[in-house]
Coordinates of C-alpha atoms in Angstrom, one line a residue:
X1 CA 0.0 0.0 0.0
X2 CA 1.6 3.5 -0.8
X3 CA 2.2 5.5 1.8
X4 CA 1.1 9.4 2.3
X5 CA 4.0 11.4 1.2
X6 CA 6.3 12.2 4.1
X7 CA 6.7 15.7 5.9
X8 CA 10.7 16.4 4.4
X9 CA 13.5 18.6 4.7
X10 CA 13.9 21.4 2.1
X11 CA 15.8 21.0 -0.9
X12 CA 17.4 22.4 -4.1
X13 CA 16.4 19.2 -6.4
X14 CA 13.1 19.1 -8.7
X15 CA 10.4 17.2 -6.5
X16 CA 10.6 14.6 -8.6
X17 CA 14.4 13.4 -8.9
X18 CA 14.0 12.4 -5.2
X19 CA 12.2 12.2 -1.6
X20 CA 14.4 12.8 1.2
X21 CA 13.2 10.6 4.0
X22 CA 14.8 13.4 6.5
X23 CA 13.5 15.2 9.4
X24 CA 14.4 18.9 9.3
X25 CA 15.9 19.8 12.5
X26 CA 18.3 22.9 14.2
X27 CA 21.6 22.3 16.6
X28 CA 24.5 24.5 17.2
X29 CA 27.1 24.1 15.0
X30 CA 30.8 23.0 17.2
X31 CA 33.9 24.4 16.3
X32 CA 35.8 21.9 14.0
X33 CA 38.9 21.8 16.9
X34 CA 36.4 21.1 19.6
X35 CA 34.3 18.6 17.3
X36 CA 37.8 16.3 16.8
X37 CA 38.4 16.5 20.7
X38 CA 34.4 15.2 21.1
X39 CA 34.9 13.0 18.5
X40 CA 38.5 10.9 19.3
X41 CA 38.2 11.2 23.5
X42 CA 34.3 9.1 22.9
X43 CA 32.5 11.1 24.4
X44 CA 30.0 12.2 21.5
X45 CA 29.2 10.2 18.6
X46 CA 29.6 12.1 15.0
X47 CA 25.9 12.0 14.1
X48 CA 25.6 14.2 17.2
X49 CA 27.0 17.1 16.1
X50 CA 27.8 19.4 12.9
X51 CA 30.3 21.8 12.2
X52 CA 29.4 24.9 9.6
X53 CA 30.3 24.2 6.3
X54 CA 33.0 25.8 4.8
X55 CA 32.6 28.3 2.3
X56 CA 34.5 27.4 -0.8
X57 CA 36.7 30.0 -2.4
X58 CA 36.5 31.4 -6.0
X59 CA 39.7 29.4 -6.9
X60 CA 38.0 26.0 -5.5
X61 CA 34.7 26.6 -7.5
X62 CA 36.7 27.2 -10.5
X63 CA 38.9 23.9 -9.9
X64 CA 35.1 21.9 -9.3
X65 CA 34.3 23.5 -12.7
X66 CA 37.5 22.7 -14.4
X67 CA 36.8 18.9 -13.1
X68 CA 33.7 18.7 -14.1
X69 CA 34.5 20.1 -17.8
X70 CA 37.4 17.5 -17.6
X71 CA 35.0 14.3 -16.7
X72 CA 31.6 15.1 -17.8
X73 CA 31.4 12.5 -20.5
X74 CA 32.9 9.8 -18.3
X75 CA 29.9 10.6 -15.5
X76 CA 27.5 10.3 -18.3
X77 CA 28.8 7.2 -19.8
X78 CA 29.6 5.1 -16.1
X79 CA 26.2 6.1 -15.2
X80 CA 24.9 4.9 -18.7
X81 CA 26.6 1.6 -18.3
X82 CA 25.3 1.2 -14.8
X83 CA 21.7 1.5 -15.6
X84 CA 21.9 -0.6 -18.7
X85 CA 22.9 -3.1 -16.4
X86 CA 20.2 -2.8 -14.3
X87 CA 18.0 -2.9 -17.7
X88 CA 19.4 -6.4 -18.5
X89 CA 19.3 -7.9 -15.0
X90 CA 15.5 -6.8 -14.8
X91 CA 14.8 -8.0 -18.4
X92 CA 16.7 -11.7 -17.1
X93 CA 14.3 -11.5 -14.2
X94 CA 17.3 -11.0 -11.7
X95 CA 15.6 -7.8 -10.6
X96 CA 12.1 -6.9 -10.1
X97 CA 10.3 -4.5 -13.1
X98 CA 10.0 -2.0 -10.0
X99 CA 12.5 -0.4 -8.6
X100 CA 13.2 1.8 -5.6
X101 CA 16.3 3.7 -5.2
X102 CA 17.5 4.3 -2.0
X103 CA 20.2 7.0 -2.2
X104 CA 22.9 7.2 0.9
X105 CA 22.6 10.6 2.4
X106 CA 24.6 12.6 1.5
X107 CA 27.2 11.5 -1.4
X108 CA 25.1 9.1 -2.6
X109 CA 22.5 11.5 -3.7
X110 CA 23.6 13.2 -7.0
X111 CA 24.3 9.8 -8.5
X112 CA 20.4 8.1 -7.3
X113 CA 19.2 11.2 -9.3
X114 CA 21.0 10.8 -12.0
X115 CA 20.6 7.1 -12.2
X116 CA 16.8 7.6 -11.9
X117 CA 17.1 9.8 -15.0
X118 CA 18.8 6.9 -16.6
X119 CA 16.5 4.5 -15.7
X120 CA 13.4 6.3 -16.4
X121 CA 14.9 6.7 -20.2
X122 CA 14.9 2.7 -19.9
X123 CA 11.2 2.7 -18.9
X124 CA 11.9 1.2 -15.6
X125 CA 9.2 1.9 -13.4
X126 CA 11.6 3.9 -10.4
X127 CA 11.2 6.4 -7.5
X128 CA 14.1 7.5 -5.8
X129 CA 14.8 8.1 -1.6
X130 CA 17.1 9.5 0.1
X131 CA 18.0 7.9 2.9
X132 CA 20.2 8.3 5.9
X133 CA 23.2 6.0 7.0
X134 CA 26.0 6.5 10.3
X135 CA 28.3 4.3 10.9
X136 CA 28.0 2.5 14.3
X137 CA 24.4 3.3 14.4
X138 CA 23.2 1.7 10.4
X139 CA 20.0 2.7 7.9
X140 CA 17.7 4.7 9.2
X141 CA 14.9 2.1 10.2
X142 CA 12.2 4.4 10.0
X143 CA 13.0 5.5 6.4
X144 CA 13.5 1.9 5.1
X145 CA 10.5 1.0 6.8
X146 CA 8.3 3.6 4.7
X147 CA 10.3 2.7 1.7
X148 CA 9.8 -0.9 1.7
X149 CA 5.5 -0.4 2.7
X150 CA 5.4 2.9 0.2
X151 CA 6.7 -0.3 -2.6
X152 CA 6.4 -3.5 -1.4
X153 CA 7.2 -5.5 -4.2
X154 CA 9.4 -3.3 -5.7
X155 CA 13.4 -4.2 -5.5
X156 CA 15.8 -1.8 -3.5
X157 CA 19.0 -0.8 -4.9
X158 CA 21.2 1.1 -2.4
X159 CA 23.1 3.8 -4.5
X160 CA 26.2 6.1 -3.0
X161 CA 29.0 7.9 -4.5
X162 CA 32.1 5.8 -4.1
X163 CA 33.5 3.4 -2.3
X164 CA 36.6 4.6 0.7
X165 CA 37.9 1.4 2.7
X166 CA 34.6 -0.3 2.8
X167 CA 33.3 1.4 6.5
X168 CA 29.8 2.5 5.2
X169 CA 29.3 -0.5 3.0
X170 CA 30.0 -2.8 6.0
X171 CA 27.2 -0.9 7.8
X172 CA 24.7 -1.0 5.3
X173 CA 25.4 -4.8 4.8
X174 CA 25.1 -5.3 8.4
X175 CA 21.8 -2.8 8.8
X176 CA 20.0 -4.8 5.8
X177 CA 20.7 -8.2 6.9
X178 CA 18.8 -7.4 10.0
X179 CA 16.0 -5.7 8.3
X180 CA 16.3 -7.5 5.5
X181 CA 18.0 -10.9 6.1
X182 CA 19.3 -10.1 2.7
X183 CA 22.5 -8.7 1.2
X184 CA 22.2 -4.6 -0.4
X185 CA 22.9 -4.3 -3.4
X186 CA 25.1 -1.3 -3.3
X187 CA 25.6 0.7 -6.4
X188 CA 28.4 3.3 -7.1
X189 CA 30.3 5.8 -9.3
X190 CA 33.9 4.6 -8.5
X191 CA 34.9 1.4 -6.2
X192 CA 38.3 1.4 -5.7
X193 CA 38.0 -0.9 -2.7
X194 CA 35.8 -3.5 -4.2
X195 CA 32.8 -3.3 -1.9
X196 CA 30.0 -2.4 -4.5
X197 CA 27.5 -4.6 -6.1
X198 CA 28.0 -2.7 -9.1
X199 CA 29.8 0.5 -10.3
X200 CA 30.7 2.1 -12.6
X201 CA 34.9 1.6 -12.5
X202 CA 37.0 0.2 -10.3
X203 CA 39.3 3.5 -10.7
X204 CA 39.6 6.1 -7.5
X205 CA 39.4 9.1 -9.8
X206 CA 37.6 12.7 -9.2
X207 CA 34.5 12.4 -9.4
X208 CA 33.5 16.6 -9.3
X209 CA 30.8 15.9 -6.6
X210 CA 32.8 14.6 -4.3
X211 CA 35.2 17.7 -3.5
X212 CA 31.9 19.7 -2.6
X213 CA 29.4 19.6 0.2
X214 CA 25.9 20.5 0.2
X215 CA 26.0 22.6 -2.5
X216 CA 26.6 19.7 -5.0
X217 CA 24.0 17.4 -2.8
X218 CA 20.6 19.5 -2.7
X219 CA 22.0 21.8 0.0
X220 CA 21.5 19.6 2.7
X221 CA 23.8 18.9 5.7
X222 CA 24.6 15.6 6.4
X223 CA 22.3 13.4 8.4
X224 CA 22.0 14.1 11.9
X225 CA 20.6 11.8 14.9
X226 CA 20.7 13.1 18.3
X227 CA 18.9 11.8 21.6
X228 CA 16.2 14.3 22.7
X229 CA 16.0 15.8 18.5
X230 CA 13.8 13.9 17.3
X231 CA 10.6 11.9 18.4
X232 CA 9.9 8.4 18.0
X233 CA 8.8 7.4 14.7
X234 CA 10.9 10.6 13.0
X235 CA 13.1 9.9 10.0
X236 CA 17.2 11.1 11.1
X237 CA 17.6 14.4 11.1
X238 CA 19.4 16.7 8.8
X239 CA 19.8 20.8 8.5
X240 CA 19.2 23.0 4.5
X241 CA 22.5 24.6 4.3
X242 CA 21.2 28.1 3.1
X243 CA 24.2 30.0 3.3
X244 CA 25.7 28.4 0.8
X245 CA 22.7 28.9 -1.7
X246 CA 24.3 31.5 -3.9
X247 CA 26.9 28.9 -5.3
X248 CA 24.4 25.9 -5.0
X249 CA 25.2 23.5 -8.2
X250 CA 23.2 20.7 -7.4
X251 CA 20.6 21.4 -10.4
X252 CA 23.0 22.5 -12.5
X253 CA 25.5 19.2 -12.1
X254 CA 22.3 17.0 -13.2
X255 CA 21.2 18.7 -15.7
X256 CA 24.5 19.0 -17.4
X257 CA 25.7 14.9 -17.1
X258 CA 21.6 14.4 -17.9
X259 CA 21.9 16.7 -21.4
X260 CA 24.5 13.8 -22.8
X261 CA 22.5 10.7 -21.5
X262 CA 21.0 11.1 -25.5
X263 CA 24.5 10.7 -27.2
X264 CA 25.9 7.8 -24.6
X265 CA 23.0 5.6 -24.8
X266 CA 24.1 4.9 -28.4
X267 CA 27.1 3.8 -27.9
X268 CA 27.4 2.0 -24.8
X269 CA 27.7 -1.0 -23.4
X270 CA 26.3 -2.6 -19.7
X271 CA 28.2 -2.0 -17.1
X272 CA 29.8 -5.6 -15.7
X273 CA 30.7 -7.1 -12.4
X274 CA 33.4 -9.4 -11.6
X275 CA 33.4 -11.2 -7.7
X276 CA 36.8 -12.7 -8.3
X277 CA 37.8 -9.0 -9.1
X278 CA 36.3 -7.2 -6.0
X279 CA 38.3 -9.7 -3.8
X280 CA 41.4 -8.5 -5.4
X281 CA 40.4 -5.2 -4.7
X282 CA 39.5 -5.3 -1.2
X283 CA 43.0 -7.3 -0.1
X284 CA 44.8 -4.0 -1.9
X285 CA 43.0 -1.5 -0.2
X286 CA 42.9 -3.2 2.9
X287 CA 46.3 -3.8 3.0
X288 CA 47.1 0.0 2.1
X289 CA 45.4 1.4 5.3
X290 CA 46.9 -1.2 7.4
X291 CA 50.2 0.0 6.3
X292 CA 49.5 3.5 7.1
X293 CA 48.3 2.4 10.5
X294 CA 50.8 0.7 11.5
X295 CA 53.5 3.8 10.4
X296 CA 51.6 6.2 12.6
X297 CA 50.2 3.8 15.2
X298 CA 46.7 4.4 14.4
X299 CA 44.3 2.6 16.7
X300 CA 41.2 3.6 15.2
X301 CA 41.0 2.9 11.6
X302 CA 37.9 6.1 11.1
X303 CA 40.9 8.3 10.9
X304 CA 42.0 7.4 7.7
X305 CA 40.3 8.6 4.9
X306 CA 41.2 7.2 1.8
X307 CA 39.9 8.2 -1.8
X308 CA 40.2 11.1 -3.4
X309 CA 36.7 12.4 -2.0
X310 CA 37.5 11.2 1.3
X311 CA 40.5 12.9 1.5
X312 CA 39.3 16.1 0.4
X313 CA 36.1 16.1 2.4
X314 CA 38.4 15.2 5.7
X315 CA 40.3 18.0 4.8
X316 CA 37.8 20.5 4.6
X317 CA 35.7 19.2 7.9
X318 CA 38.6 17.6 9.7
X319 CA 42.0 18.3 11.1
X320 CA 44.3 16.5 9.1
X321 CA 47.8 14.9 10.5
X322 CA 49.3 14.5 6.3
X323 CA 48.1 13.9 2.8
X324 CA 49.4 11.3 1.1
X325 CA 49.4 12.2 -2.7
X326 CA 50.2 9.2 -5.6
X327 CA 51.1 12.3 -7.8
X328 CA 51.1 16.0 -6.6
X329 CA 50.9 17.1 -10.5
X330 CA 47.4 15.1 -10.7
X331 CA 45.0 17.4 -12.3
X332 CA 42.7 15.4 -10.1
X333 CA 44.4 16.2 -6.9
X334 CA 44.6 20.3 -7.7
X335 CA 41.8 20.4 -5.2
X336 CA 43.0 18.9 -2.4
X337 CA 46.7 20.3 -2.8
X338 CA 44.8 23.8 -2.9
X339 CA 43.0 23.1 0.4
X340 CA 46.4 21.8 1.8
X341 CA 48.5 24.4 0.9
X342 CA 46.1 26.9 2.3
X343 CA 46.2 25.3 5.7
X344 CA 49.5 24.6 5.6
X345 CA 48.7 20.5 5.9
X346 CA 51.7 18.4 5.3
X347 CA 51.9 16.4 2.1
X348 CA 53.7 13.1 1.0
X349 CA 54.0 11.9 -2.8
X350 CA 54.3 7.9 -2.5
X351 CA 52.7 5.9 -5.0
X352 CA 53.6 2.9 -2.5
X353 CA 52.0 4.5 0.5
X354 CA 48.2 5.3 -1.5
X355 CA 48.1 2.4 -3.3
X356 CA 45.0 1.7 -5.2
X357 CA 43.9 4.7 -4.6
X358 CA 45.6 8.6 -5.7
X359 CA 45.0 10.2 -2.2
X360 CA 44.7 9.3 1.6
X361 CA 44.2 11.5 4.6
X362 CA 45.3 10.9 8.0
X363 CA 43.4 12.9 10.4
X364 CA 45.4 14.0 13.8
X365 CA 45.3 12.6 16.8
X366 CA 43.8 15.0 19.5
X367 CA 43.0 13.2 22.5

């Protein structure tokens, strides 16, 4: 039985690329220092709290538009490739003929947009969620719970950004087993760990998206669940971000990949998946951040971001110990060698040290 469309949070999307199951709420924002203190000491979980966004600068905007100039075509096409390969597995009866899209707030949500564009040019009958994930505490039951009544017999495909060192996907595989007792099917841009159902490389390369905030992602914040916010039977929280509104790009990002869906789909070919691959994948990455635990001593693995959109966004929320760079020249990487030279973060080139992927971010220990 569909379900009566949910009170939401305020967006910057058209109504009808996506439903954010979110609960608009209001908290003080805490001073980044003060937030890593909280954070590393215990004694708040990250869901708790939010620091203000940072404001890009006019050279960071113009480095997001230079990237996105740069990898347009390829956003359009691994997209493409992704939803023709949800065509065939539907048209082998692998998949359901309905599909719901549950997007991971908040990096997931570009790409469940622009996959629903795909997939409505496919004539799959699709709706598309936004739904809210924190690690240590899983999916938001409430959301998944309206999802799965507002389309019971439709299939859910869980759809986020990119893969890091596998932290989120291990908590969504954990969350839906117990709702569930199934395995997500997690689908992503770029999976440079291996932990994605399907994607659309297996490459850790800039995806534009991921070096902005909420002004790529709907200007929301990032989902928010504190005791004493919200009342039973309440989606997670999350906070519009309206002072960045004046340099919002989320509509503009879709509608730019969406205007060469046309040209792609007549050339292209499904996306594939490869298990024996992923394996591969995961023992590399893997392998990568226990190296740079073991140089630095790191106890807990959450403060090493690796990825190229991990280790800008840690950068810009975070107080970073070093950058490890596979190539500081890397057009992809003029982003986060801006951010670090205006902090005055420490940087290391070793193609050994990042391994499969061409940036990693160590955050410092504070308590």
């Amino acid at each position: 039985m569909k379900c009566d469309a949910p009170k939401t949070i305020r967006h910057s999307y058209d109504p009808e690329d996506v439903t954010f199951l979110l609960t608009p709420v209001e908290i003080t924002p805490t001073d980044v220092k003060e937030k890593e203190y909280l954070l590393q000491s215990g004694r708040v979980h990250y869901s708790e709290m939010i620091s203000e966004e940072r404001r890009p600068d006019a050279r960071y905007m113009q480095i997001y538009e230079n990237s996105l100039d740069r990898h347009l075509s390829r956003i359009a096409l691994d997209i493409v490739r992704i939803g023709l390969k949800i065509k065939s597995e539907i048209d082998q009866g692998a998949l359901a003929p309905r599909l719901s899209l549950c997007s991971l707030v908040r990096a997931g949500v570009p790409y469940g947009v622009l996959l629903r564009r795909v997939l409505v040019k496919l004539n799959v009958n699709v709706v598309h969620y936004g739904v809210s994930i924190i690690r240590d505490r899983g999916l938001d039951p409430v959301a998944m719970d309206y999802v799965r009544k507002d389309r019971p017999e439709a299939d859910i495909l869980f759809v986020d950004g990119w893969t890091g060192k596998g932290a989120i996907s291990g908590e969504l595989k954990k969350a839906w087993r117990e709702i569930s007792g199934q395995d997500p099917r997690l689908v992503v841009l770029a999976d440079p760990s291996g932990h994605a159902w399907l994607s659309g490389s297996h490459e850790d390369w800039l995806i534009p998206s991921g070096i902005l905030g909420a002004n790529i992602s709907g200007l929301i914040s990032r989902s928010i669940l504190k005791s004493g916010l919200l009342q039973p039977g309440e989606f997670h929280g999350a906070m519009t971000v309206d002072h960045l509104a004046d340099m919002d790009r989320s509509q503009d990002f879709i509608d730019r990949v969406t205007g060469m869906f046309d040209t792609v789909l007549e050339t292209a070919l499904p996306a594939e998946q490869s298990i024996e691959g992923a394996q591969h994948l995961r023992e590399r990455a893997a392998s990568c951040v226990d190296m740079i635990a073991n140089r630095y001593a790191v106890e807990n693995l959450n403060r090493i971001k690796p990825g190229i959109a991990e280790a800008t966004r840690a950068v810009l929320r975070r107080r970073p110990r070093i950058v490890f760079l596979r190539d500081a020249k890397d057009p992809d990487l003029e982003a986060l060698v801006h951010l670090c030279r205006q902090d005055g973060i420490e940087m290391e080139v070793s193609a050994q040290v990042t391994g499969p992927y061409r940036a990693i971010t160590l955050i410092e220990k504070v308590s």
